[in-house]
PDB file of C-alpha atoms in Angstrom:
ATOM      1  CA  GLN A   1      -4.427  41.954  -6.944  1.00  0.00           C
ATOM      2  CA  ALA A   2      -8.507  41.308  -8.290  1.00  0.00           C
ATOM      3  CA  GLN A   3     -11.861  41.926  -7.027  1.00  0.00           C
ATOM      4  CA  LEU A   4     -14.577  38.456  -7.888  1.00  0.00           C
ATOM      5  CA  VAL A   5     -18.327  38.901  -8.331  1.00  0.00           C
ATOM      6  CA  GLU A   6     -19.868  35.933  -8.160  1.00  0.00           C
ATOM      7  CA  SER A   7     -23.753  35.211  -9.998  1.00  0.00           C
ATOM      8  CA  GLY A   8     -25.877  32.654 -11.254  1.00  0.00           C
ATOM      9  CA  GLY A   9     -26.931  30.758  -7.912  1.00  0.00           C
ATOM     10  CA  GLY A  10     -30.565  30.126  -7.045  1.00  0.00           C
ATOM     11  CA  LEU A  11     -32.770  27.718  -5.591  1.00  0.00           C
ATOM     12  CA  VAL A  12     -33.423  24.828  -7.914  1.00  0.00           C
ATOM     13  CA  GLN A  13     -34.925  20.936  -7.416  1.00  0.00           C
ATOM     14  CA  ALA A  14     -32.879  18.652  -6.950  1.00  0.00           C
ATOM     15  CA  GLY A  15     -31.640  17.269 -10.464  1.00  0.00           C
ATOM     16  CA  GLY A  16     -31.829  20.371 -11.339  1.00  0.00           C
ATOM     17  CA  SER A  17     -28.739  22.516 -13.107  1.00  0.00           C
ATOM     18  CA  LEU A  18     -27.118  25.298 -12.667  1.00  0.00           C
ATOM     19  CA  ARG A  19     -23.980  27.578 -13.997  1.00  0.00           C
ATOM     20  CA  LEU A  20     -21.652  30.024 -11.352  1.00  0.00           C
ATOM     21  CA  SER A  21     -19.864  33.030 -13.205  1.00  0.00           C
ATOM     22  CA  CYS A  22     -17.001  34.383 -11.106  1.00  0.00           C
ATOM     23  CA  ALA A  23     -16.295  37.637 -13.027  1.00  0.00           C
ATOM     24  CA  ALA A  24     -13.027  39.762 -12.516  1.00  0.00           C
ATOM     25  CA  SER A  25     -12.068  42.926 -11.835  1.00  0.00           C
ATOM     26  CA  ALA A  26      -8.733  42.805 -13.894  1.00  0.00           C
ATOM     27  CA  SER A  27      -7.496  40.087 -16.101  1.00  0.00           C
ATOM     28  CA  ILE A  28      -6.642  36.356 -15.012  1.00  0.00           C
ATOM     29  CA  SER A  29      -4.323  35.981 -17.629  1.00  0.00           C
ATOM     30  CA  SER A  30      -1.543  36.291 -14.994  1.00  0.00           C
ATOM     31  CA  ILE A  31      -4.208  34.544 -12.007  1.00  0.00           C
ATOM     32  CA  TYR A  32      -1.962  30.958 -11.834  1.00  0.00           C
ATOM     33  CA  ALA A  33      -5.445  29.336 -10.551  1.00  0.00           C
ATOM     34  CA  MET A  34      -8.817  29.408  -9.138  1.00  0.00           C
ATOM     35  CA  GLY A  35     -11.159  27.907  -7.809  1.00  0.00           C
ATOM     36  CA  TRP A  36     -14.619  27.465  -5.796  1.00  0.00           C
ATOM     37  CA  TYR A  37     -15.029  26.462  -2.580  1.00  0.00           C
ATOM     38  CA  ARG A  38     -18.292  25.867  -0.867  1.00  0.00           C
ATOM     39  CA  GLN A  39     -19.357  26.434   2.632  1.00  0.00           C
ATOM     40  CA  ALA A  40     -22.937  25.529   4.685  1.00  0.00           C
ATOM     41  CA  PRO A  41     -24.077  26.193   7.828  1.00  0.00           C
ATOM     42  CA  GLY A  42     -22.757  24.776  10.137  1.00  0.00           C
ATOM     43  CA  LYS A  43     -19.351  22.886   8.188  1.00  0.00           C
ATOM     44  CA  GLN A  44     -16.605  23.946   7.299  1.00  0.00           C
ATOM     45  CA  ARG A  45     -15.616  25.475   4.378  1.00  0.00           C
ATOM     46  CA  GLU A  46     -14.595  22.976   1.393  1.00  0.00           C
ATOM     47  CA  LEU A  47     -13.105  23.285  -1.841  1.00  0.00           C
ATOM     48  CA  VAL A  48     -15.397  22.642  -4.280  1.00  0.00           C
ATOM     49  CA  ALA A  49     -13.806  22.235  -7.646  1.00  0.00           C
ATOM     50  CA  ALA A  50     -10.215  24.132  -9.293  1.00  0.00           C
ATOM     51  CA  ILE A  51      -8.004  25.213 -12.130  1.00  0.00           C
ATOM     52  CA  THR A  52      -4.881  26.154 -13.230  1.00  0.00           C
ATOM     53  CA  ARG A  53      -3.910  28.592 -16.355  1.00  0.00           C
ATOM     54  CA  ALA A  54      -3.034  25.927 -18.488  1.00  0.00           C
ATOM     55  CA  GLY A  55      -6.166  24.261 -17.580  1.00  0.00           C
ATOM     56  CA  SER A  56      -6.208  20.885 -15.913  1.00  0.00           C
ATOM     57  CA  THR A  57      -8.569  21.057 -13.124  1.00  0.00           C
ATOM     58  CA  ASN A  58      -9.334  18.810 -10.274  1.00  0.00           C
ATOM     59  CA  TYR A  59     -12.653  18.742  -7.919  1.00  0.00           C
ATOM     60  CA  ALA A  60     -13.647  18.031  -4.598  1.00  0.00           C
ATOM     61  CA  ASP A  61     -14.687  14.078  -4.568  1.00  0.00           C
ATOM     62  CA  SER A  62     -18.353  15.084  -3.507  1.00  0.00           C
ATOM     63  CA  VAL A  63     -18.618  17.112  -6.986  1.00  0.00           C
ATOM     64  CA  LYS A  64     -17.117  14.132  -8.989  1.00  0.00           C
ATOM     65  CA  GLY A  65     -18.554  13.709 -12.549  1.00  0.00           C
ATOM     66  CA  ARG A  66     -21.666  16.221 -11.702  1.00  0.00           C
ATOM     67  CA  PHE A  67     -19.599  19.937 -11.371  1.00  0.00           C
ATOM     68  CA  THR A  68     -17.411  21.187 -13.991  1.00  0.00           C
ATOM     69  CA  ILE A  69     -14.485  24.136 -13.458  1.00  0.00           C
ATOM     70  CA  SER A  70     -13.454  26.186 -16.696  1.00  0.00           C
ATOM     71  CA  ARG A  71     -12.313  29.127 -17.532  1.00  0.00           C
ATOM     72  CA  ASP A  72     -12.188  32.167 -20.186  1.00  0.00           C
ATOM     73  CA  ASN A  73      -9.108  33.667 -20.202  1.00  0.00           C
ATOM     74  CA  ALA A  74     -10.362  36.232 -22.499  1.00  0.00           C
ATOM     75  CA  ARG A  75     -13.466  37.607 -20.535  1.00  0.00           C
ATOM     76  CA  ASN A  76     -11.316  36.911 -16.924  1.00  0.00           C
ATOM     77  CA  THR A  77     -14.590  34.494 -16.059  1.00  0.00           C
ATOM     78  CA  VAL A  78     -14.397  31.439 -14.105  1.00  0.00           C
ATOM     79  CA  TYR A  79     -17.076  29.629 -14.506  1.00  0.00           C
ATOM     80  CA  LEU A  80     -18.627  26.066 -12.730  1.00  0.00           C
ATOM     81  CA  GLN A  81     -21.649  24.063 -14.229  1.00  0.00           C
ATOM     82  CA  MET A  82     -23.684  22.040 -11.291  1.00  0.00           C
ATOM     83  CA  ASN A  83     -25.569  19.570 -12.728  1.00  0.00           C
ATOM     84  CA  SER A  84     -27.513  16.558 -11.115  1.00  0.00           C
ATOM     85  CA  LEU A  85     -27.688  18.924  -7.925  1.00  0.00           C
ATOM     86  CA  LYS A  86     -28.510  16.657  -4.378  1.00  0.00           C
ATOM     87  CA  PRO A  87     -29.807  18.856  -1.449  1.00  0.00           C
ATOM     88  CA  GLU A  88     -26.623  18.341   0.111  1.00  0.00           C
ATOM     89  CA  ASP A  89     -24.939  20.664  -2.671  1.00  0.00           C
ATOM     90  CA  THR A  90     -27.147  23.098  -1.057  1.00  0.00           C
ATOM     91  CA  ALA A  91     -24.332  25.649   0.118  1.00  0.00           C
ATOM     92  CA  VAL A  92     -22.776  29.367  -0.152  1.00  0.00           C
ATOM     93  CA  TYR A  93     -20.649  29.000  -3.197  1.00  0.00           C
ATOM     94  CA  TYR A  94     -17.497  31.629  -3.093  1.00  0.00           C
ATOM     95  CA  CYS A  95     -14.683  32.326  -5.859  1.00  0.00           C
ATOM     96  CA  VAL A  96     -11.131  32.458  -5.823  1.00  0.00           C
ATOM     97  CA  ALA A  97      -8.389  32.625  -7.575  1.00  0.00           C
ATOM     98  CA  ASP A  98      -4.479  33.170  -6.313  1.00  0.00           C
ATOM     99  CA  LEU A  99      -0.886  33.347  -8.687  1.00  0.00           C
ATOM    100  CA  LEU A 100      -0.389  29.795  -6.417  1.00  0.00           C
ATOM    101  CA  LEU A 101      -2.415  26.650  -6.961  1.00  0.00           C
ATOM    102  CA  GLY A 102      -1.555  25.291  -3.586  1.00  0.00           C
ATOM    103  CA  SER A 103      -3.257  28.298  -1.805  1.00  0.00           C
ATOM    104  CA  VAL A 104      -6.184  27.946  -4.153  1.00  0.00           C
ATOM    105  CA  VAL A 105      -5.570  24.509  -2.931  1.00  0.00           C
ATOM    106  CA  ALA A 106      -5.067  25.417   1.137  1.00  0.00           C
ATOM    107  CA  GLY A 107      -7.588  28.048   1.465  1.00  0.00           C
ATOM    108  CA  VAL A 108      -5.453  31.169   1.835  1.00  0.00           C
ATOM    109  CA  ALA A 109      -6.141  32.716  -1.934  1.00  0.00           C
ATOM    110  CA  LYS A 110      -5.230  35.946  -1.725  1.00  0.00           C
ATOM    111  CA  ASN A 111      -8.522  37.450  -3.909  1.00  0.00           C
ATOM    112  CA  TRP A 112     -12.187  36.075  -2.804  1.00  0.00           C
ATOM    113  CA  GLY A 113     -15.620  37.028  -3.753  1.00  0.00           C
ATOM    114  CA  GLN A 114     -18.842  37.495  -1.874  1.00  0.00           C
ATOM    115  CA  GLY A 115     -20.297  34.385  -2.408  1.00  0.00           C
ATOM    116  CA  THR A 116     -22.916  33.248  -4.366  1.00  0.00           C
ATOM    117  CA  GLN A 117     -26.337  30.807  -2.357  1.00  0.00           C
ATOM    118  CA  VAL A 118     -27.732  27.803  -3.736  1.00  0.00           C
ATOM    119  CA  THR A 119     -30.733  26.406  -3.005  1.00  0.00           C
ATOM    120  CA  VAL A 120     -31.029  22.244  -3.969  1.00  0.00           C
ATOM    121  CA  SER A 121     -34.439  21.519  -2.467  1.00  0.00           C
ATOM    122  CA  SER A 122     -35.185  17.980  -2.335  1.00  0.00           C
TER     123      SER A 122
END
């Protein structure tokens, strides 16, 4: 079971960019899928993006064309590049990992990070 540590969150103005990183304590080359979730105050947690070991990706409709998920297995790290940020992107972002893509998509991944705050001001 991997420990996941997120970084890169912060405060940014609308239209700006941030890149989140998620460092895994163990080799992620054997972990099939990773992803990013977010949760805003008073709202349900939602899947932002997911990526398989082979690099296939999927995104929430709300972030398509603005966010890009990628992974570097050699560095045991997954990234979320966020461009054209909007105030509605404000949330705590969580990195997740699981052997099964289905578990990542369903929100029941075995490995979760502690989260990093992203705040977008208008």
